[in-house]
Amino acid sequence: MNILLLTQIVPYPPDSGPKVKTYHLLRHLAARYRVTLVCFTRNAQEEADANILRNLVAEVHTVPLRRSTVRNALTLAGSLVRGRSWIIERDDSATMHRLLTRLVREAEIAGRPYDLVHADQLNMAQFAEPLPLPRLLDEHNAVWTVFRRVAAQERGLKRLLWEREWRQLRTYEGRVCREFEAVTAVSHEDRQALIDAMGIERHIPVIPIAVDAEREQPIARQPDARGILSLATMMWPPNVDGVLWFARSIYPLIKQQVEGVRFFIVGQRPVPEVRALPEHDPTIEVTGYVPDPTPYIAASACLIVPLRSGGGMRVKILEALARGIPVVSTTIGYEGIDLVPGEHLLVGDTPEAFADAVVRLLRDPDFGAQLAASGRRRLLERYDWRAVCPAMDRVYERMKNQEPRTKNQEPRTKNQEPETENCKPIQSAEEG
């Protein structure tokens, strides 16, 4: 099969959630199909990263992504006038549309037409939509729910704008999911949210995000580790809100009970509010992007995921399980991942409960080691890319066998598949 894959960002190196998901899927697809990757780039480094992927796939094409405060303001105004989602309006690109039209035409002329277009994340759906190909929307999140939760944390004008945004996104996301020939989700919660947005039932396979459990081996941690680690992109609003909530409402409770603690905030592009935290508390360290977080993991008793909004699956939890560090999360934080509180991670949804969970791990490293070992076993059973990614082959086959569908009609195939793609577990090294 000849696949046209559209991604908003270059899926390399696999150093953030969206990149991890797409890179491992790309590894799987490239071994089986002829893949043309088309993506946006924001700078020279991303162009270089895209160039590395030319060794993996048949073709790579890039389009510069222009972002600025002025452009954001103009596209916000345009979205208000046109009644369209701002993030969709912001990322629209005539250059991308022209490139894709040309690639489809040239593939036809060369006698190897594309069999389908695979839009990775909702932002790329607008570019797949007009193409004369079967269209797959690979949803990393039910995006409208992410912004609904963001809106709930805001006040005043910001809240009004985010309220409008999630409602516009819900309308847009629901329409695209109704009209595309196939849609996938990463969790049952996201699948249900997409169905709610569509207003109809349809077949949406659940294919979870996966990591490379062989590459991500457990990291030996210091026996007396007093660090608390946040490992996340620090410009994404849900991550920013969670870290600020932890620093202001939870971390002081921990410091009252345990001496010598440190809070490491590791992640690229920290916003000014996050960068300012060490000015008020010198036990907080904001590193920005680091290519290898091993020293911070080794010095930490746990990784925290204090999310109060968001959607999809948190890759940082999967990577923490692979690396053998215990996790403390909110319920929203580990949403979509099949983990048992108390067995694979600890969970707290109030400042007091979250602080108590972190304190327990700081005081009892043996319990933390048991929790981490159990979490890694769960990861190996269910979330390694070699076990998960073959589910996409079945989606492709289903699209190939699919009869033409009319608008708002559930697509039919010769053999209807179950709603969840069941992946055969791989045997872990620990299990022999």
PDB file of N, CA and C in Angstrom, residues 202-262:
ATOM      1  N   ARG A 202     -20.442   5.168  15.748  1.00  0.00           N
ATOM      2  CA  ARG A 202     -19.675   4.649  14.626  1.00  0.00           C
ATOM      3  C   ARG A 202     -18.496   3.849  15.149  1.00  0.00           C
ATOM      4  N   HIS A 203     -17.900   3.085  14.268  1.00  0.00           N
ATOM      5  CA  HIS A 203     -16.783   2.218  14.614  1.00  0.00           C
ATOM      6  C   HIS A 203     -15.514   3.056  14.784  1.00  0.00           C
ATOM      7  N   ILE A 204     -14.967   3.106  16.016  1.00  0.00           N
ATOM      8  CA  ILE A 204     -13.717   3.818  16.294  1.00  0.00           C
ATOM      9  C   ILE A 204     -12.809   2.866  17.063  1.00  0.00           C
ATOM     10  N   PRO A 205     -11.846   2.229  16.394  1.00  0.00           N
ATOM     11  CA  PRO A 205     -10.918   1.352  17.119  1.00  0.00           C
ATOM     12  C   PRO A 205     -10.091   2.135  18.133  1.00  0.00           C
ATOM     13  N   VAL A 206      -9.845   1.532  19.282  1.00  0.00           N
ATOM     14  CA  VAL A 206      -8.991   2.117  20.311  1.00  0.00           C
ATOM     15  C   VAL A 206      -7.605   1.488  20.197  1.00  0.00           C
ATOM     16  N   ILE A 207      -6.622   2.302  19.811  1.00  0.00           N
ATOM     17  CA  ILE A 207      -5.237   1.842  19.667  1.00  0.00           C
ATOM     18  C   ILE A 207      -4.393   2.714  20.591  1.00  0.00           C
ATOM     19  N   PRO A 208      -3.953   2.197  21.719  1.00  0.00           N
ATOM     20  CA  PRO A 208      -3.255   3.043  22.694  1.00  0.00           C
ATOM     21  C   PRO A 208      -1.904   3.518  22.194  1.00  0.00           C
ATOM     22  N   ILE A 209      -1.417   4.595  22.789  1.00  0.00           N
ATOM     23  CA  ILE A 209      -0.059   5.057  22.537  1.00  0.00           C
ATOM     24  C   ILE A 209       0.902   4.009  23.089  1.00  0.00           C
ATOM     25  N   ALA A 210       2.029   3.832  22.397  1.00  0.00           N
ATOM     26  CA  ALA A 210       3.000   2.824  22.816  1.00  0.00           C
ATOM     27  C   ALA A 210       4.392   3.422  22.865  1.00  0.00           C
ATOM     28  N   VAL A 211       5.258   2.797  23.643  1.00  0.00           N
ATOM     29  CA  VAL A 211       6.650   3.230  23.760  1.00  0.00           C
ATOM     30  C   VAL A 211       7.556   2.049  23.433  1.00  0.00           C
ATOM     31  N   ASP A 212       8.847   2.311  23.393  1.00  0.00           N
ATOM     32  CA  ASP A 212       9.837   1.272  23.116  1.00  0.00           C
ATOM     33  C   ASP A 212      10.393   0.763  24.440  1.00  0.00           C
ATOM     34  N   ALA A 213       9.817  -0.324  24.933  1.00  0.00           N
ATOM     35  CA  ALA A 213      10.208  -0.841  26.242  1.00  0.00           C
ATOM     36  C   ALA A 213      11.624  -1.411  26.226  1.00  0.00           C
ATOM     37  N   GLU A 214      12.121  -1.834  25.068  1.00  0.00           N
ATOM     38  CA  GLU A 214      13.494  -2.328  24.987  1.00  0.00           C
ATOM     39  C   GLU A 214      14.487  -1.177  25.098  1.00  0.00           C
ATOM     40  N   ARG A 215      14.154  -0.052  24.468  1.00  0.00           N
ATOM     41  CA  ARG A 215      15.050   1.110  24.495  1.00  0.00           C
ATOM     42  C   ARG A 215      15.032   1.790  25.859  1.00  0.00           C
ATOM     43  N   GLU A 216      13.846   1.901  26.463  1.00  0.00           N
ATOM     44  CA  GLU A 216      13.698   2.576  27.749  1.00  0.00           C
ATOM     45  C   GLU A 216      13.839   1.571  28.881  1.00  0.00           C
ATOM     46  N   GLN A 217      15.049   1.407  29.368  1.00  0.00           N
ATOM     47  CA  GLN A 217      15.323   0.457  30.440  1.00  0.00           C
ATOM     48  C   GLN A 217      15.247   1.151  31.804  1.00  0.00           C
ATOM     49  N   PRO A 218      15.018   0.371  32.878  1.00  0.00           N
ATOM     50  CA  PRO A 218      14.978   0.972  34.216  1.00  0.00           C
ATOM     51  C   PRO A 218      16.273   1.698  34.553  1.00  0.00           C
ATOM     52  N   ILE A 219      16.133   2.827  35.224  1.00  0.00           N
ATOM     53  CA  ILE A 219      17.267   3.653  35.630  1.00  0.00           C
ATOM     54  C   ILE A 219      17.459   3.498  37.143  1.00  0.00           C
ATOM     55  N   ALA A 220      18.688   3.180  37.531  1.00  0.00           N
ATOM     56  CA  ALA A 220      18.982   3.028  38.966  1.00  0.00           C
ATOM     57  C   ALA A 220      18.839   4.375  39.665  1.00  0.00           C
ATOM     58  N   ARG A 221      18.046   4.396  40.723  1.00  0.00           N
ATOM     59  CA  ARG A 221      17.829   5.635  41.456  1.00  0.00           C
ATOM     60  C   ARG A 221      18.596   5.619  42.779  1.00  0.00           C
ATOM     61  N   GLN A 222      18.974   6.792  43.224  1.00  0.00           N
ATOM     62  CA  GLN A 222      19.718   6.912  44.472  1.00  0.00           C
ATOM     63  C   GLN A 222      18.856   6.419  45.637  1.00  0.00           C
ATOM     64  N   PRO A 223      19.436   5.628  46.557  1.00  0.00           N
ATOM     65  CA  PRO A 223      18.640   5.079  47.671  1.00  0.00           C
ATOM     66  C   PRO A 223      17.978   6.160  48.524  1.00  0.00           C
ATOM     67  N   ASP A 224      18.646   7.303  48.668  1.00  0.00           N
ATOM     68  CA  ASP A 224      18.104   8.380  49.505  1.00  0.00           C
ATOM     69  C   ASP A 224      17.579   9.535  48.651  1.00  0.00           C
ATOM     70  N   ALA A 225      17.086   9.223  47.456  1.00  0.00           N
ATOM     71  CA  ALA A 225      16.622  10.263  46.529  1.00  0.00           C
ATOM     72  C   ALA A 225      15.564  11.142  47.187  1.00  0.00           C
ATOM     73  N   ARG A 226      15.764  12.455  47.100  1.00  0.00           N
ATOM     74  CA  ARG A 226      14.821  13.408  47.679  1.00  0.00           C
ATOM     75  C   ARG A 226      14.219  14.320  46.600  1.00  0.00           C
ATOM     76  N   GLY A 227      14.440  13.955  45.354  1.00  0.00           N
ATOM     77  CA  GLY A 227      13.889  14.763  44.277  1.00  0.00           C
ATOM     78  C   GLY A 227      12.455  14.378  43.946  1.00  0.00           C
ATOM     79  N   ILE A 228      11.711  15.355  43.431  1.00  0.00           N
ATOM     80  CA  ILE A 228      10.364  15.152  42.897  1.00  0.00           C
ATOM     81  C   ILE A 228      10.423  15.683  41.471  1.00  0.00           C
ATOM     82  N   LEU A 229      10.079  14.858  40.495  1.00  0.00           N
ATOM     83  CA  LEU A 229      10.336  15.179  39.092  1.00  0.00           C
ATOM     84  C   LEU A 229       9.057  15.417  38.303  1.00  0.00           C
ATOM     85  N   SER A 230       9.025  16.534  37.588  1.00  0.00           N
ATOM     86  CA  SER A 230       8.018  16.764  36.546  1.00  0.00           C
ATOM     87  C   SER A 230       8.746  16.727  35.214  1.00  0.00           C
ATOM     88  N   LEU A 231       8.248  15.920  34.290  1.00  0.00           N
ATOM     89  CA  LEU A 231       8.900  15.753  32.992  1.00  0.00           C
ATOM     90  C   LEU A 231       7.843  15.940  31.912  1.00  0.00           C
ATOM     91  N   ALA A 232       7.729  17.174  31.401  1.00  0.00           N
ATOM     92  CA  ALA A 232       6.647  17.483  30.454  1.00  0.00           C
ATOM     93  C   ALA A 232       6.954  18.784  29.724  1.00  0.00           C
ATOM     94  N   THR A 233       6.386  18.941  28.544  1.00  0.00           N
ATOM     95  CA  THR A 233       6.509  20.185  27.800  1.00  0.00           C
ATOM     96  C   THR A 233       5.858  21.313  28.592  1.00  0.00           C
ATOM     97  N   MET A 234       6.630  22.370  28.850  1.00  0.00           N
ATOM     98  CA  MET A 234       6.174  23.400  29.768  1.00  0.00           C
ATOM     99  C   MET A 234       5.591  24.633  29.092  1.00  0.00           C
ATOM    100  N   MET A 235       4.992  24.430  27.901  1.00  0.00           N
ATOM    101  CA  MET A 235       4.216  25.510  27.307  1.00  0.00           C
ATOM    102  C   MET A 235       2.785  25.059  27.021  1.00  0.00           C
ATOM    103  N   TRP A 236       2.505  23.756  27.201  1.00  0.00           N
ATOM    104  CA  TRP A 236       1.152  23.222  26.980  1.00  0.00           C
ATOM    105  C   TRP A 236       0.301  23.571  28.197  1.00  0.00           C
ATOM    106  N   PRO A 237      -0.814  24.304  28.017  1.00  0.00           N
ATOM    107  CA  PRO A 237      -1.584  24.830  29.155  1.00  0.00           C
ATOM    108  C   PRO A 237      -1.910  23.820  30.248  1.00  0.00           C
ATOM    109  N   PRO A 238      -2.362  22.591  29.935  1.00  0.00           N
ATOM    110  CA  PRO A 238      -2.630  21.662  31.042  1.00  0.00           C
ATOM    111  C   PRO A 238      -1.391  21.329  31.876  1.00  0.00           C
ATOM    112  N   ASN A 239      -0.229  21.210  31.215  1.00  0.00           N
ATOM    113  CA  ASN A 239       1.005  20.934  31.969  1.00  0.00           C
ATOM    114  C   ASN A 239       1.394  22.115  32.850  1.00  0.00           C
ATOM    115  N   VAL A 240       1.273  23.318  32.308  1.00  0.00           N
ATOM    116  CA  VAL A 240       1.603  24.528  33.067  1.00  0.00           C
ATOM    117  C   VAL A 240       0.700  24.645  34.289  1.00  0.00           C
ATOM    118  N   ASP A 241      -0.587  24.484  34.079  1.00  0.00           N
ATOM    119  CA  ASP A 241      -1.535  24.570  35.195  1.00  0.00           C
ATOM    120  C   ASP A 241      -1.207  23.542  36.274  1.00  0.00           C
ATOM    121  N   GLY A 242      -0.904  22.308  35.860  1.00  0.00           N
ATOM    122  CA  GLY A 242      -0.623  21.258  36.826  1.00  0.00           C
ATOM    123  C   GLY A 242       0.628  21.527  37.640  1.00  0.00           C
ATOM    124  N   VAL A 243       1.696  21.986  36.988  1.00  0.00           N
ATOM    125  CA  VAL A 243       2.949  22.259  37.690  1.00  0.00           C
ATOM    126  C   VAL A 243       2.786  23.433  38.659  1.00  0.00           C
ATOM    127  N   LEU A 244       2.082  24.474  38.218  1.00  0.00           N
ATOM    128  CA  LEU A 244       1.863  25.617  39.112  1.00  0.00           C
ATOM    129  C   LEU A 244       0.998  25.220  40.301  1.00  0.00           C
ATOM    130  N   TRP A 245      -0.003  24.400  40.078  1.00  0.00           N
ATOM    131  CA  TRP A 245      -0.849  23.908  41.173  1.00  0.00           C
ATOM    132  C   TRP A 245      -0.017  23.105  42.166  1.00  0.00           C
ATOM    133  N   PHE A 246       0.856  22.231  41.649  1.00  0.00           N
ATOM    134  CA  PHE A 246       1.710  21.444  42.536  1.00  0.00           C
ATOM    135  C   PHE A 246       2.657  22.347  43.325  1.00  0.00           C
ATOM    136  N   ALA A 247       3.321  23.283  42.627  1.00  0.00           N
ATOM    137  CA  ALA A 247       4.322  24.137  43.275  1.00  0.00           C
ATOM    138  C   ALA A 247       3.698  25.011  44.356  1.00  0.00           C
ATOM    139  N   ARG A 248       2.480  25.480  44.141  1.00  0.00           N
ATOM    140  CA  ARG A 248       1.865  26.434  45.056  1.00  0.00           C
ATOM    141  C   ARG A 248       1.010  25.783  46.148  1.00  0.00           C
ATOM    142  N   SER A 249       0.368  24.644  45.811  1.00  0.00           N
ATOM    143  CA  SER A 249      -0.598  24.074  46.753  1.00  0.00           C
ATOM    144  C   SER A 249      -0.172  22.747  47.362  1.00  0.00           C
ATOM    145  N   ILE A 250       0.732  22.021  46.719  1.00  0.00           N
ATOM    146  CA  ILE A 250       1.090  20.671  47.170  1.00  0.00           C
ATOM    147  C   ILE A 250       2.516  20.613  47.715  1.00  0.00           C
ATOM    148  N   TYR A 251       3.448  21.205  46.988  1.00  0.00           N
ATOM    149  CA  TYR A 251       4.853  21.145  47.383  1.00  0.00           C
ATOM    150  C   TYR A 251       5.092  21.709  48.785  1.00  0.00           C
ATOM    151  N   PRO A 252       4.458  22.810  49.193  1.00  0.00           N
ATOM    152  CA  PRO A 252       4.654  23.293  50.575  1.00  0.00           C
ATOM    153  C   PRO A 252       4.228  22.273  51.627  1.00  0.00           C
ATOM    154  N   LEU A 253       3.179  21.501  51.353  1.00  0.00           N
ATOM    155  CA  LEU A 253       2.734  20.473  52.301  1.00  0.00           C
ATOM    156  C   LEU A 253       3.791  19.372  52.438  1.00  0.00           C
ATOM    157  N   ILE A 254       4.453  19.048  51.339  1.00  0.00           N
ATOM    158  CA  ILE A 254       5.499  18.016  51.357  1.00  0.00           C
ATOM    159  C   ILE A 254       6.708  18.509  52.150  1.00  0.00           C
ATOM    160  N   LYS A 255       7.098  19.757  51.920  1.00  0.00           N
ATOM    161  CA  LYS A 255       8.275  20.322  52.599  1.00  0.00           C
ATOM    162  C   LYS A 255       8.077  20.395  54.114  1.00  0.00           C
ATOM    163  N   GLN A 256       6.825  20.504  54.549  1.00  0.00           N
ATOM    164  CA  GLN A 256       6.556  20.518  55.984  1.00  0.00           C
ATOM    165  C   GLN A 256       6.828  19.162  56.636  1.00  0.00           C
ATOM    166  N   GLN A 257       6.783  18.088  55.820  1.00  0.00           N
ATOM    167  CA  GLN A 257       6.896  16.738  56.367  1.00  0.00           C
ATOM    168  C   GLN A 257       8.238  16.059  56.100  1.00  0.00           C
ATOM    169  N   VAL A 258       8.926  16.489  55.022  1.00  0.00           N
ATOM    170  CA  VAL A 258      10.185  15.837  54.633  1.00  0.00           C
ATOM    171  C   VAL A 258      11.237  16.908  54.392  1.00  0.00           C
ATOM    172  N   GLU A 259      12.391  16.738  55.032  1.00  0.00           N
ATOM    173  CA  GLU A 259      13.470  17.702  54.848  1.00  0.00           C
ATOM    174  C   GLU A 259      14.309  17.372  53.610  1.00  0.00           C
ATOM    175  N   GLY A 260      14.907  18.397  53.026  1.00  0.00           N
ATOM    176  CA  GLY A 260      15.869  18.208  51.942  1.00  0.00           C
ATOM    177  C   GLY A 260      15.272  17.860  50.597  1.00  0.00           C
ATOM    178  N   VAL A 261      13.974  18.118  50.391  1.00  0.00           N
ATOM    179  CA  VAL A 261      13.369  17.776  49.109  1.00  0.00           C
ATOM    180  C   VAL A 261      13.718  18.826  48.060  1.00  0.00           C
ATOM    181  N   ARG A 262      13.716  18.375  46.786  1.00  0.00           N
ATOM    182  CA  ARG A 262      13.916  19.252  45.636  1.00  0.00           C
ATOM    183  C   ARG A 262      12.822  18.968  44.615  1.00  0.00           C
TER     184      ARG A 262
END
